[in-house]
Short mmCIF file of C-alpha atoms in Angstrom, two decimals:
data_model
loop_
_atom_site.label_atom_id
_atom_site.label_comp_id
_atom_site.label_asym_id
_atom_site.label_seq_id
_atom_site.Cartn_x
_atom_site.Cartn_y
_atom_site.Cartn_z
CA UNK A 542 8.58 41.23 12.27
CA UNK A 543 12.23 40.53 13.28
CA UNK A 544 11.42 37.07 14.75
CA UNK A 545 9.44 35.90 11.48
CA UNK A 546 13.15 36.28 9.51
CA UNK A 547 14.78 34.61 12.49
CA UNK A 548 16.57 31.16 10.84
CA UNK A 549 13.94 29.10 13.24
CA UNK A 550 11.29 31.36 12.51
CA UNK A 551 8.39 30.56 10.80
CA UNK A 552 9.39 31.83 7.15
CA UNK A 553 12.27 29.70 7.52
CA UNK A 554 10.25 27.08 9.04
CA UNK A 555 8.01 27.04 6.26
CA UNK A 556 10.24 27.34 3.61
CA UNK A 557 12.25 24.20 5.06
CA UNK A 558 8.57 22.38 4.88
CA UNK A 559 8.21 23.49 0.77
CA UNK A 560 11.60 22.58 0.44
CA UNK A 561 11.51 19.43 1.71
CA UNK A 562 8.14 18.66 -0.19
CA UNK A 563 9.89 19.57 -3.46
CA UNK A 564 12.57 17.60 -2.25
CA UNK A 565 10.26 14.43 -1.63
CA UNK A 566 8.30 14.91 -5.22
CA UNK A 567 11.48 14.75 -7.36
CA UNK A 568 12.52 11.57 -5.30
CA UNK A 569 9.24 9.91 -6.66
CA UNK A 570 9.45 11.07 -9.76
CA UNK A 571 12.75 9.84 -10.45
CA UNK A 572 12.66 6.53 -8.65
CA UNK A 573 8.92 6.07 -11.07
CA UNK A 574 11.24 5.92 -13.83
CA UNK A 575 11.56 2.77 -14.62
CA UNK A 576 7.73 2.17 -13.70
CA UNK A 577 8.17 -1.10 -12.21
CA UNK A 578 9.48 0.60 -9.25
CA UNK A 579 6.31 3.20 -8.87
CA UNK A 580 5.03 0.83 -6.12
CA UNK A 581 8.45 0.75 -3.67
CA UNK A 582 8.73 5.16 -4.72
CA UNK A 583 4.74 5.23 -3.56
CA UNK A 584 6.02 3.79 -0.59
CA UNK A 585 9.13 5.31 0.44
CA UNK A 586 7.03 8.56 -0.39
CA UNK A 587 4.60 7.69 2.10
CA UNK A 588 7.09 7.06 4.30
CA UNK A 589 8.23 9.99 4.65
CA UNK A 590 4.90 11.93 4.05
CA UNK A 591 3.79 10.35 7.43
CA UNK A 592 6.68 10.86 9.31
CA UNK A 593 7.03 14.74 8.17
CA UNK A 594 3.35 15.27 8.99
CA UNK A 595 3.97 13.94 12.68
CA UNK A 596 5.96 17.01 13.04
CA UNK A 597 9.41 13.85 13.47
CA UNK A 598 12.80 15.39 11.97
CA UNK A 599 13.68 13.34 9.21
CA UNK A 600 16.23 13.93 6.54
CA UNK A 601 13.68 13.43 3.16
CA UNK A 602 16.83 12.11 1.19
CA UNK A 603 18.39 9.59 3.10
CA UNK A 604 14.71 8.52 4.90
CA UNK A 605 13.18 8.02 1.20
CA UNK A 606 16.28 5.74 0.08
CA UNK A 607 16.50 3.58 2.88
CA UNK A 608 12.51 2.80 2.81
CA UNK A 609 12.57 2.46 -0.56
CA UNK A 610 15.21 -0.32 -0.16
CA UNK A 611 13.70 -1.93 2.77
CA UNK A 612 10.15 -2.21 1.10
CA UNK A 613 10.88 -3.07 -2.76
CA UNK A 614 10.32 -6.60 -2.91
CA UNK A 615 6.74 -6.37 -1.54
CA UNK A 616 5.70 -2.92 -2.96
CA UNK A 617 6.84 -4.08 -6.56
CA UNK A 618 4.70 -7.47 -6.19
CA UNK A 619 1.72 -5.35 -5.28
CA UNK A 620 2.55 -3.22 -8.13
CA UNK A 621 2.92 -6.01 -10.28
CA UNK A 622 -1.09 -7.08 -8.87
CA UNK A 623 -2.11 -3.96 -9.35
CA UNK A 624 -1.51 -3.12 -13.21
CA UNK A 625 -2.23 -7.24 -14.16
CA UNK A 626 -6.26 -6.19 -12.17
CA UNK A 627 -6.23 -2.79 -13.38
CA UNK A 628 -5.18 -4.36 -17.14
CA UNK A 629 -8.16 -6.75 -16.32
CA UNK A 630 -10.34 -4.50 -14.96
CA UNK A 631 -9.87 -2.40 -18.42
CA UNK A 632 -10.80 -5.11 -20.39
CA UNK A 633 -13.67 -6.06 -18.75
CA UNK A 634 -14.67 -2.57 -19.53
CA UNK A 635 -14.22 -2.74 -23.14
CA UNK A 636 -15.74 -5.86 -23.78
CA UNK A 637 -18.79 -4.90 -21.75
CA UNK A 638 -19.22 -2.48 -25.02
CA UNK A 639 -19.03 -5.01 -27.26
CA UNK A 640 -21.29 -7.68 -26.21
CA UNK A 641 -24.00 -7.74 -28.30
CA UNK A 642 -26.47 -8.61 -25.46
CA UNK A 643 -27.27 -5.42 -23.70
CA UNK A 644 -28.39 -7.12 -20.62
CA UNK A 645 -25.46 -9.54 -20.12
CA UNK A 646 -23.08 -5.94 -20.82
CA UNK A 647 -24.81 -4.19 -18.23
CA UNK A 648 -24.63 -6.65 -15.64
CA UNK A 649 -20.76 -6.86 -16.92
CA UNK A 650 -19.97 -3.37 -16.87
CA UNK A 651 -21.60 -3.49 -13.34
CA UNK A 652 -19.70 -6.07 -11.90
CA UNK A 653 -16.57 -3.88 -13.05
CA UNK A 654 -17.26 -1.30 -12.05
CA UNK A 655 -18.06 -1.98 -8.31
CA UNK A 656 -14.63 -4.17 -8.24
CA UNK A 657 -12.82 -1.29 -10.06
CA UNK A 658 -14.10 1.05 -7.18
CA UNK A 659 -12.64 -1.62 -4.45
CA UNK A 660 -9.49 -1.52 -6.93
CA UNK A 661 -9.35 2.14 -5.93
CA UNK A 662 -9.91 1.47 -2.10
CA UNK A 663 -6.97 -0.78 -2.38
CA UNK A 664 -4.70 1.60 -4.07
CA UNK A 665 -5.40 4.38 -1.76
CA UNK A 666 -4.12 2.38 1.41
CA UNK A 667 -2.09 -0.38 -0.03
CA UNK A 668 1.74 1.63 -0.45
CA UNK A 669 1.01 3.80 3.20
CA UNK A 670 0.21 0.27 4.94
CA UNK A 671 3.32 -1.12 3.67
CA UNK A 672 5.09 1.65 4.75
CA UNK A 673 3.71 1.55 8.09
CA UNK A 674 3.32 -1.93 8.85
CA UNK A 675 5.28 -5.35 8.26
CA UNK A 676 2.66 -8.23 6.95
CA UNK A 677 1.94 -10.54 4.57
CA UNK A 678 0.85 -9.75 0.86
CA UNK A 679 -2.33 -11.16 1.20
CA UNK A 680 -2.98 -9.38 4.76
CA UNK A 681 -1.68 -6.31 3.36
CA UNK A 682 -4.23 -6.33 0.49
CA UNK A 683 -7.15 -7.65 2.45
CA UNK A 684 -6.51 -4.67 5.45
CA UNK A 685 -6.16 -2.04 2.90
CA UNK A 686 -9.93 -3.03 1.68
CA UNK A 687 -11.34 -2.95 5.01
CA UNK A 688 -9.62 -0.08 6.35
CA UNK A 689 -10.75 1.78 3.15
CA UNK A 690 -14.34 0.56 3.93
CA UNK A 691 -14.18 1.29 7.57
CA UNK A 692 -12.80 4.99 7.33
CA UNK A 693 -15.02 5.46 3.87
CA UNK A 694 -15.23 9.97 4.26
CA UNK A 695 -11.46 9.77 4.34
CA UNK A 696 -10.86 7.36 1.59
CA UNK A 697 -13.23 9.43 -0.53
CA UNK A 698 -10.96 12.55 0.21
CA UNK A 699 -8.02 10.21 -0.18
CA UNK A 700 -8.84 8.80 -3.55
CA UNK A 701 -10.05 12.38 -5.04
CA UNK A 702 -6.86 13.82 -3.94
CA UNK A 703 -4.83 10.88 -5.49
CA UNK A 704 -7.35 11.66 -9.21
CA UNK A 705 -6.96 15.31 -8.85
CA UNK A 706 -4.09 14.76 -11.11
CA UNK A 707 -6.33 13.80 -14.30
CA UNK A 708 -8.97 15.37 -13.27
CA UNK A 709 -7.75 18.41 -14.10
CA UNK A 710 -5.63 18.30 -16.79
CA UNK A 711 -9.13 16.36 -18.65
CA UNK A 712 -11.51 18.94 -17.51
CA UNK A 713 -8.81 22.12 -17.92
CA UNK A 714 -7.21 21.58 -21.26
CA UNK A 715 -6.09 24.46 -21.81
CA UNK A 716 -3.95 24.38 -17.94
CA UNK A 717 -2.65 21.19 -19.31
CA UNK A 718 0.70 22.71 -18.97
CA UNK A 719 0.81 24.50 -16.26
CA UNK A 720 -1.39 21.32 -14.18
CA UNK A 721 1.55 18.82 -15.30
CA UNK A 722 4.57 21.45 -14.20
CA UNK A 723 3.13 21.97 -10.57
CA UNK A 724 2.44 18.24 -10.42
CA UNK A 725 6.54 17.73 -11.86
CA UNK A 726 7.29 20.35 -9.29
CA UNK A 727 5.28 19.72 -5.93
CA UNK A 728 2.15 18.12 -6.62
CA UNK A 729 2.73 14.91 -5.80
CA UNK A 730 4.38 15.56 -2.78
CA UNK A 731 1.63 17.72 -1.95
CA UNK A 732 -0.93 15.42 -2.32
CA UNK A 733 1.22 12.67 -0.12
CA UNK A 734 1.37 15.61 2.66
CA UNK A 735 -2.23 15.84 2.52
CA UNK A 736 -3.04 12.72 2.74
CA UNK A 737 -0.63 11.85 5.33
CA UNK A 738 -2.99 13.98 7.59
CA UNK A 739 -5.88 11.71 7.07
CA UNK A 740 -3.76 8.71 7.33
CA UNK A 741 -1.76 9.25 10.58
CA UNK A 742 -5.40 9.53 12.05
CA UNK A 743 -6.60 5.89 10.88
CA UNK A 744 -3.24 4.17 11.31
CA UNK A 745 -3.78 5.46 15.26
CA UNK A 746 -6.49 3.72 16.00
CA UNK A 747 -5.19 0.40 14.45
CA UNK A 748 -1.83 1.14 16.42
CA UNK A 749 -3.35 2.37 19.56
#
């Protein structure tokens, strides 16, 4: 009982881990101000994420900063891509209802919906393969889709952990609260931990 209260213990090992985690959510929050920056704080976030998950000693603050620096012009042009498709992607969407041909706003809706499903493929990789590797835009993009593809039960896990978010606070109303303070407190950085997992295991067999 004495060693679990030793200072490197595992209570204190453990509560440097939660620490660190609410540490690493409040960084993303905060640098998602301005929105236009979401893409570089996904990013730096992941980052981190995968370094902490690798079991490498990292200090959160000053690891999150300098990676958000490093990787802002890119991250914020695929940011940029990503709300001008997702915009698109929207429309599509609500056209599709308004068409008065039911046949051509099938096939519409259709069409939208398997590209909005790539869209989410994309999303899921696109800010952890910036933060992992150095490439083009366009190689960035087109690697994110394939890996996504390739490793398709981890994206799936991936993509419901990155929805979990909405999910709940549209199917528990009444948690709405409580869902959006533990996602302002830790969930985010949470869900980057998680994921992190699943990632360091893909990114190894692209490194190794």
């Amino acid at each position: 009982m004495d060693n679990l209260f030793r200072y490197d213990g595992k209570f204190w090992g453990t509560l440097d881990e939660i620490t660190d985690i609410v540490v690493l959510n409040f960084l993303f929050i905060v640098f998602s101000i301005p929105v236009i920056t979401i893409g570089a704080s996904l990013t730096a976030t992941y980052s981190v994420a995968l370094k902490k998950v690798k079991g490498e000693d990292v200090h959160v603050t000053k690891e999150f900063i300098k990676r958000f620096k490093e990787n802002f012009k890119i991250s914020t042009v695929v940011w940029i891509l990503m709300i001008v498709v997702g915009s698109v992607l929207l429309l599509d969407f609500y056209i599709s209802n308004l068409i008065s041909d039911k046949t051509l706003g099938v096939m519409l809706k259709l069409i939208s919906t398997i590209v909005g499903i790539i869209f989410l493929f994309n999303f899921t990789y696109v800010f952890p393969i910036i933060s992992k590797f150095n490439n083009t835009i366009k190689n960035t993009i087109v690697n994110s889709i394939l890996i996504s593809i390739q490793n398709l039960p981890y994206t799936i896990i991936m993509l419901t952990m990155n929805l979990l978010c909405i999910i709940l606070m549209f199917s528990l109303v009444d948690y709405f609260g409580y869902i959006l303070f533990f996602y302002m407190v830790i969930g985010f950085g949470i869900t980057s931990y998680i994921n992190s997992i699943f990632l360091n295991k893909i990114f190894y067999k692209y490194i190794n």
